[in-house]
Short mmCIF file of C-alpha atoms in Angstrom, two decimals:
data_model
loop_
_atom_site.label_atom_id
_atom_site.label_comp_id
_atom_site.label_asym_id
_atom_site.label_seq_id
_atom_site.Cartn_x
_atom_site.Cartn_y
_atom_site.Cartn_z
CA MET A 840 113.77 97.25 100.71
CA GLU A 841 111.49 98.84 103.14
CA ASP A 842 109.28 101.33 101.40
CA ASP A 843 107.16 102.55 104.19
CA GLN A 844 109.29 105.57 104.86
CA ASP A 845 108.06 107.42 107.91
CA GLN A 846 106.81 110.98 107.42
CA VAL A 847 108.84 113.95 108.65
CA ILE A 848 107.07 117.25 109.31
CA TYR A 849 108.80 120.57 108.82
CA SER A 850 107.60 123.79 110.39
CA ASN A 851 108.94 127.28 110.69
CA ALA A 852 110.11 127.46 114.28
CA ASP A 853 109.72 131.17 114.94
CA GLY A 854 110.57 130.51 118.57
CA ASP A 855 107.89 129.05 120.78
CA TYR A 856 107.54 132.29 122.67
CA ASN A 857 106.65 134.16 119.49
CA ARG A 858 103.29 132.47 119.42
CA SER A 859 102.40 134.21 122.66
CA LEU A 860 104.35 137.42 122.09
CA ASN A 861 102.48 140.69 122.11
CA MET A 862 104.27 143.56 120.44
CA ASN A 863 101.26 145.76 120.85
CA ALA A 864 100.50 145.91 124.54
CA ARG A 865 98.04 148.73 124.91
CA ILE A 866 99.61 151.72 126.62
CA THR A 867 97.29 154.55 127.68
CA ASN A 868 96.79 156.83 130.61
CA GLY A 869 93.57 154.98 131.21
CA HIS A 870 91.50 158.11 131.03
CA SER A 871 91.98 159.73 127.66
CA SER A 872 88.28 159.68 127.00
CA HIS A 873 87.61 161.54 130.25
CA PRO A 874 89.56 164.82 130.10
CA TYR A 875 90.52 166.85 133.12
CA THR A 876 88.47 169.98 133.35
CA SER A 877 88.30 172.96 135.73
CA TYR A 878 85.13 174.89 136.27
CA GLY A 879 85.49 178.51 137.35
CA SER A 880 83.34 180.68 139.54
CA THR A 881 81.59 182.04 136.49
CA GLY A 882 79.81 178.69 135.89
CA PRO A 883 76.73 177.26 137.54
CA GLU A 884 76.62 177.47 141.30
CA GLN A 885 75.86 173.76 141.70
CA PHE A 886 78.40 171.55 139.86
CA SER A 887 79.25 168.55 142.02
CA CYS A 888 80.78 165.04 141.83
CA TYR A 889 78.22 162.55 140.64
CA TYR A 890 79.25 160.09 143.38
CA CYS A 891 80.23 162.07 146.51
CA GLU A 892 78.44 165.31 145.53
CA ARG A 893 81.52 167.34 146.33
CA ASN A 894 81.43 170.75 144.71
CA LEU A 895 83.71 170.61 141.66
CA SER A 896 83.75 174.35 141.03
CA GLY A 897 87.34 175.36 140.36
CA SER A 898 88.54 171.70 140.70
CA ARG A 899 89.71 169.03 138.27
CA TYR A 900 87.25 166.35 137.45
CA ILE A 901 86.75 163.48 134.96
CA LEU A 902 83.67 163.06 132.86
CA LYS A 903 82.47 159.47 132.50
CA ASP A 904 79.19 158.47 130.90
CA GLU A 905 78.34 162.18 130.85
CA HIS A 906 78.68 162.36 134.63
CA PRO A 907 81.43 164.35 136.37
CA TYR A 908 83.56 162.66 139.04
CA CYS A 909 86.18 164.11 141.34
CA ILE A 910 89.60 162.54 140.93
CA LYS A 911 89.38 160.45 144.11
CA CYS A 912 85.94 159.01 143.33
CA TYR A 913 86.92 158.26 139.77
CA GLU A 914 90.10 156.40 140.80
CA ASP A 915 88.26 154.51 143.56
CA ARG A 916 85.47 153.40 141.29
CA PHE A 917 87.00 153.08 137.82
CA ALA A 918 90.80 152.97 137.88
CA ASN A 919 92.41 149.57 137.07
CA THR A 920 94.51 147.65 139.57
CA CYS A 921 98.13 146.90 138.65
CA GLU A 922 98.84 143.15 138.31
CA GLU A 923 102.31 143.58 139.81
CA CYS A 924 101.95 145.93 142.79
CA ARG A 925 98.18 145.56 143.28
CA ARG A 926 97.77 149.33 143.56
CA LYS A 927 95.37 151.51 141.63
CA ILE A 928 96.69 152.93 138.38
CA GLY A 929 95.97 156.62 138.99
CA THR A 930 94.98 159.21 136.49
CA ASP A 931 98.52 160.59 136.47
CA SER A 932 100.05 157.22 135.39
CA LYS A 933 100.18 155.30 132.13
CA ASP A 934 98.00 152.21 132.05
CA LEU A 935 99.54 149.24 130.15
CA SER A 936 96.96 146.58 129.29
CA TYR A 937 97.31 143.06 127.88
CA LYS A 938 94.46 140.54 127.70
CA ASP A 939 92.30 142.47 130.16
CA ARG A 940 95.16 142.81 132.63
CA HIS A 941 96.79 146.10 133.57
CA TRP A 942 100.14 147.36 134.85
CA HIS A 943 101.84 150.58 135.82
CA GLU A 944 104.51 151.47 133.29
CA LYS A 945 107.24 150.85 135.88
CA CYS A 946 105.66 147.49 136.84
CA PHE A 947 105.61 146.11 133.30
CA PHE A 948 108.79 144.01 133.36
CA CYS A 949 110.05 140.42 132.92
CA SER A 950 109.24 138.33 135.96
CA MET A 951 112.70 136.68 135.80
CA CYS A 952 115.31 139.25 134.79
CA LYS A 953 113.18 142.35 135.60
CA THR A 954 113.96 143.89 132.21
CA PRO A 955 111.32 146.53 131.24
CA LEU A 956 109.10 145.18 128.49
CA ILE A 957 107.76 148.41 127.02
CA ASP A 958 108.14 148.33 123.22
CA LYS A 959 109.77 144.89 123.42
CA PRO A 960 108.47 141.44 122.46
CA PHE A 961 107.36 139.42 125.44
CA GLY A 962 105.64 136.16 126.28
CA CYS A 963 103.12 135.22 128.92
CA LYS A 964 103.06 131.89 130.70
CA ASN A 965 101.05 130.98 133.78
CA GLU A 966 100.05 134.67 134.07
CA GLN A 967 103.71 135.72 134.30
CA LEU A 968 105.43 138.02 131.82
CA TYR A 969 108.80 137.10 130.29
CA CYS A 970 111.15 138.76 127.86
CA GLY A 971 111.90 136.70 124.76
CA GLU A 972 115.20 135.32 126.02
CA CYS A 973 113.86 134.28 129.40
CA TYR A 974 110.76 132.75 127.85
CA ASN A 975 112.89 130.63 125.54
CA GLN A 976 115.16 129.46 128.35
CA GLN A 977 112.18 128.41 130.43
CA PHE A 978 109.57 127.18 127.99
CA ALA A 979 110.73 127.03 124.35
CA SER A 980 110.92 123.57 122.79
CA ARG A 981 114.41 122.16 122.30
CA CYS A 982 116.05 119.88 119.79
CA ASP A 983 116.05 116.29 120.99
CA LYS A 984 119.60 115.83 119.71
CA CYS A 985 121.54 118.97 120.68
CA ASN A 986 119.13 120.21 123.40
CA GLN A 987 119.32 123.76 122.04
CA ILE A 988 116.22 125.88 121.53
CA PHE A 989 114.65 126.57 118.16
CA LYS A 990 115.49 130.17 117.39
CA PRO A 991 113.10 132.36 115.41
CA GLY A 992 113.30 131.72 111.67
CA THR A 993 114.82 128.25 111.94
CA LYS A 994 113.14 125.11 110.61
CA LYS A 995 111.88 122.50 113.02
CA LEU A 996 111.73 118.87 111.93
CA GLU A 997 109.30 116.59 113.75
CA TYR A 998 109.59 112.81 113.61
CA ARG A 999 107.93 110.22 115.85
CA GLY A 1000 107.16 112.71 118.59
CA GLN A 1001 110.66 114.20 118.60
CA GLN A 1002 111.88 117.55 117.29
CA PHE A 1003 115.16 118.29 115.56
CA HIS A 1004 117.02 121.15 113.98
CA GLU A 1005 117.32 120.51 110.27
CA HIS A 1006 121.08 120.00 110.61
CA CYS A 1007 120.66 117.70 113.63
CA PHE A 1008 118.52 115.10 111.86
CA THR A 1009 121.30 113.01 110.30
CA CYS A 1010 121.95 109.53 108.92
CA VAL A 1011 123.26 107.28 111.69
CA ALA A 1012 125.78 105.70 109.31
CA CYS A 1013 127.34 108.63 107.41
CA SER A 1014 126.31 111.45 109.79
CA GLN A 1015 125.21 113.60 106.85
CA PRO A 1016 122.05 115.74 107.33
CA ILE A 1017 119.02 114.05 105.79
CA GLY A 1018 117.08 117.28 105.39
CA THR A 1019 114.19 116.91 102.95
CA LYS A 1020 115.65 113.77 101.35
CA SER A 1021 114.11 110.31 101.73
CA PHE A 1022 115.30 108.09 104.55
CA ILE A 1023 114.57 104.62 105.93
CA PRO A 1024 114.14 103.79 109.65
CA LYS A 1025 115.60 100.59 111.08
CA ASP A 1026 115.88 99.56 114.73
CA GLN A 1027 114.82 103.06 115.87
CA LYS A 1028 117.61 104.60 113.78
CA SER A 1029 117.39 106.63 110.59
CA TYR A 1030 119.45 105.93 107.49
CA CYS A 1031 119.75 107.85 104.23
CA VAL A 1032 118.80 105.70 101.24
CA PRO A 1033 122.38 105.06 99.99
CA CYS A 1034 123.59 103.95 103.45
CA TYR A 1035 120.57 101.71 103.98
CA GLU A 1036 121.08 100.05 100.62
CA GLU A 1037 124.78 99.57 101.30
CA ASN A 1038 124.22 97.99 104.71
CA PHE A 1039 120.86 96.25 104.64
CA ALA A 1040 119.16 96.05 101.23
CA THR A 1041 118.90 92.73 99.37
CA LYS A 1042 121.30 92.65 96.42
CA CYS A 1043 121.23 90.57 93.26
CA THR A 1044 123.64 87.62 93.20
CA ARG A 1045 124.67 88.41 89.62
CA CYS A 1046 124.88 92.21 89.29
CA LEU A 1047 125.23 93.02 93.01
CA LYS A 1048 122.74 95.87 92.68
CA VAL A 1049 119.86 96.44 95.06
CA ILE A 1050 116.64 94.54 94.39
CA ALA A 1051 114.09 97.30 94.94
CA GLN A 1052 111.03 95.12 94.29
CA GLY A 1053 110.12 91.66 93.06
CA GLY A 1054 113.05 89.38 92.35
CA VAL A 1055 113.66 85.62 92.22
CA THR A 1056 115.15 83.28 94.80
CA TYR A 1057 117.18 80.30 93.59
CA LYS A 1058 119.12 78.09 96.00
CA ASN A 1059 118.47 80.66 98.74
CA GLN A 1060 120.11 83.41 96.71
CA PRO A 1061 118.31 86.54 95.43
CA TRP A 1062 118.27 87.62 91.78
CA HIS A 1063 116.68 90.34 89.73
CA ARG A 1064 114.11 88.73 87.43
CA GLU A 1065 116.03 90.00 84.42
CA CYS A 1066 119.32 88.66 85.84
CA PHE A 1067 118.06 85.13 86.43
CA THR A 1068 118.72 83.67 82.96
CA CYS A 1069 119.56 80.39 81.27
CA THR A 1070 123.28 79.70 81.55
CA HIS A 1071 123.47 78.86 77.84
CA CYS A 1072 121.01 81.02 75.86
CA LYS A 1073 120.69 83.86 78.44
CA ASN A 1074 116.90 83.99 78.15
CA SER A 1075 115.08 84.91 81.36
CA LEU A 1076 113.93 81.96 83.45
CA ALA A 1077 111.60 83.99 85.70
CA GLY A 1078 108.23 82.25 85.66
CA GLN A 1079 109.54 79.49 83.36
CA ARG A 1080 110.36 75.82 83.91
CA PHE A 1081 114.08 75.16 84.13
CA THR A 1082 116.55 72.45 85.10
CA SER A 1083 119.88 72.81 86.87
CA ARG A 1084 123.20 71.12 86.24
CA ASP A 1085 126.24 71.68 88.44
CA ASP A 1086 124.20 74.38 90.23
CA HIS A 1087 123.68 76.30 86.98
CA PRO A 1088 120.13 76.83 85.69
CA TYR A 1089 119.18 75.95 82.10
CA CYS A 1090 115.94 76.37 80.22
CA ALA A 1091 114.34 73.08 79.17
CA ASP A 1092 115.36 73.45 75.50
CA CYS A 1093 119.03 74.16 76.22
CA PHE A 1094 119.26 71.40 78.79
CA ALA A 1095 117.76 68.89 76.35
CA ARG A 1096 120.21 69.86 73.59
CA LEU A 1097 123.25 69.96 75.83
CA PHE A 1098 122.83 67.23 78.44
CA ALA A 1099 119.67 65.14 78.19
CA LYS A 1100 119.75 61.42 77.36
CA LYS A 1101 118.07 60.43 74.09
CA CYS A 1102 115.22 57.94 74.09
CA PHE A 1103 116.25 54.77 72.23
CA ALA A 1104 112.75 54.45 70.81
CA CYS A 1105 111.78 57.99 69.71
CA SER A 1106 115.23 59.66 69.72
CA LYS A 1107 113.84 62.65 71.61
CA PRO A 1108 115.64 63.97 74.69
CA ILE A 1109 114.59 62.73 78.10
CA THR A 1110 114.45 66.10 79.88
CA GLY A 1111 112.92 65.19 83.20
CA VAL A 1112 110.48 68.10 82.92
CA GLY A 1113 107.63 67.52 85.35
CA GLY A 1114 109.55 64.71 87.10
CA THR A 1115 109.32 62.25 84.14
CA ARG A 1116 110.43 58.68 84.89
CA TYR A 1117 112.65 56.88 82.43
CA ILE A 1118 114.01 53.37 81.89
CA SER A 1119 117.69 52.46 81.56
CA PHE A 1120 118.99 49.10 80.31
CA GLU A 1121 122.67 48.61 79.62
CA ASP A 1122 123.59 51.72 77.58
CA ARG A 1123 120.09 52.43 76.32
CA HIS A 1124 117.35 54.70 77.73
CA TRP A 1125 113.63 55.03 77.11
CA HIS A 1126 110.86 57.39 78.08
CA ASN A 1127 108.49 55.61 80.39
CA ASP A 1128 105.82 55.64 77.67
CA CYS A 1129 108.25 54.46 74.98
CA PHE A 1130 109.37 51.32 76.82
CA VAL A 1131 106.96 48.91 75.00
CA CYS A 1132 107.07 45.57 73.18
CA GLN A 1133 108.05 46.15 69.57
CA ARG A 1134 105.52 43.62 68.39
CA CYS A 1135 102.30 44.15 70.39
CA ARG A 1136 103.18 47.63 71.74
CA SER A 1137 102.20 46.66 75.28
CA SER A 1138 104.04 48.45 78.08
CA LEU A 1139 107.00 46.61 79.56
CA VAL A 1140 107.34 48.85 82.62
CA GLY A 1141 107.49 46.60 85.65
CA ARG A 1142 107.41 43.41 83.53
CA GLY A 1143 109.91 40.92 82.28
CA PHE A 1144 111.04 41.22 78.66
CA LEU A 1145 113.17 39.49 76.03
CA THR A 1146 115.94 41.04 73.95
CA ASP A 1147 117.38 40.16 70.57
CA GLY A 1148 119.88 42.73 69.51
CA PRO A 1149 118.21 46.11 69.54
CA GLU A 1150 114.70 44.72 69.87
CA ILE A 1151 112.78 44.31 73.13
CA LEU A 1152 109.75 42.04 73.30
CA CYS A 1153 107.29 40.89 75.87
CA PRO A 1154 107.64 37.18 76.79
CA ASP A 1155 104.48 36.24 74.88
CA CYS A 1156 105.66 37.77 71.60
CA GLY A 1157 109.13 36.34 72.09
CA LYS A 1158 107.85 32.78 72.54
CA ARG A 1159 105.44 33.14 69.67
CA ASP A 1160 108.20 34.19 67.30
CA GLN A 1161 110.46 31.47 68.72
CA TYR A 1162 113.30 33.73 69.60
CA ASN A 1163 116.31 31.81 70.84
CA THR A 1164 117.02 34.39 73.52
CA THR A 1165 116.86 34.16 77.25
CA GLU A 1166 113.84 35.50 79.06
CA ASN A 1167 114.95 38.40 81.20
CA SER A 1168 112.13 38.52 83.70
CA GLY A 1169 114.53 37.73 86.48
CA PHE A 1170 117.58 39.77 85.53
CA SER A 1171 119.26 41.80 88.17
CA GLY A 1172 118.67 45.47 88.79
CA GLY A 1173 122.16 46.12 87.51
CA GLN A 1174 121.05 45.13 84.02
CA ARG A 1175 117.91 47.28 83.91
CA SER A 1176 116.94 50.28 85.96
CA ILE A 1177 113.70 52.22 86.31
CA VAL A 1178 114.95 55.65 87.19
CA ASN A 1179 113.18 58.54 88.90
CA ASN A 1180 116.11 60.62 90.04
CA TYR A 1181 116.41 62.89 87.06
CA PRO A 1182 117.58 66.36 88.15
CA LYS A 1183 114.55 68.08 89.59
CA THR A 1184 113.00 70.76 87.44
CA ASN A 1185 112.11 73.97 89.28
#
């Protein structure tokens, strides 16, 4: 099973516009620190505008940096310019400021729907102001499945450069939301773990359950290590030598007891473990190493031999003991066989 499950990132999608919202646009008259003042005829005779030197006696003025200015000079020199209408924001108007930009109160509105934005959340994009709804419609990120925006307070799920509502990120097989659960990608599609296992995971030939890791392959079929056992004694064969019969695996001990030929010389089973060769003659069988002359103990493999009942002798010993048997150095292959086709041990 694939284990490299791709990472999904969750975030609180408070609405993309919320990141640029400003609920606290500064609203002032622009001149609160410079109060209007009138100076009567009882004051000094010379009290004039710091800039134009107009006599301010009996007139309104604004004090800035401890210097008095007539209203006109103050507005010309110090009043901010409205971003919308490009006119000066006079001393009799409220000055709304946001990021060093300024507006008249009546000019502070959404650039799309013209809704006033005073005391409302707003967003700014490309130096244009937008109410929350218009900002979302124009710029908020959208779910790559349903194409709807991420509303404030909803979770946003990010996967491979795409964004989804939590309920939109679903298993392609069962259509159930994956949410925070594990999932497995395949062919650019996402599957919950149960659906992936049902459709794609390798399953054990014996128990039909998913092989999560490891496992054994026998005759191109997968097995759990604990399920791959000797047909007779049920001991695990994983990592052990075994022999098969009729497509069923057996450990070496069980195969020897149940099916192996017995050596005529030593009476031990001829198991074939390691690809052992053995000799067959008539109804008798020998291990390769046990097929020797019963007199001189020399190997008879590949040589002629003489027989007298159960005994086998090399020609020299047979002649020396004057056996009245026929030398068998030229007998046909049907009488004696040197076999190397014992069932292969895995």
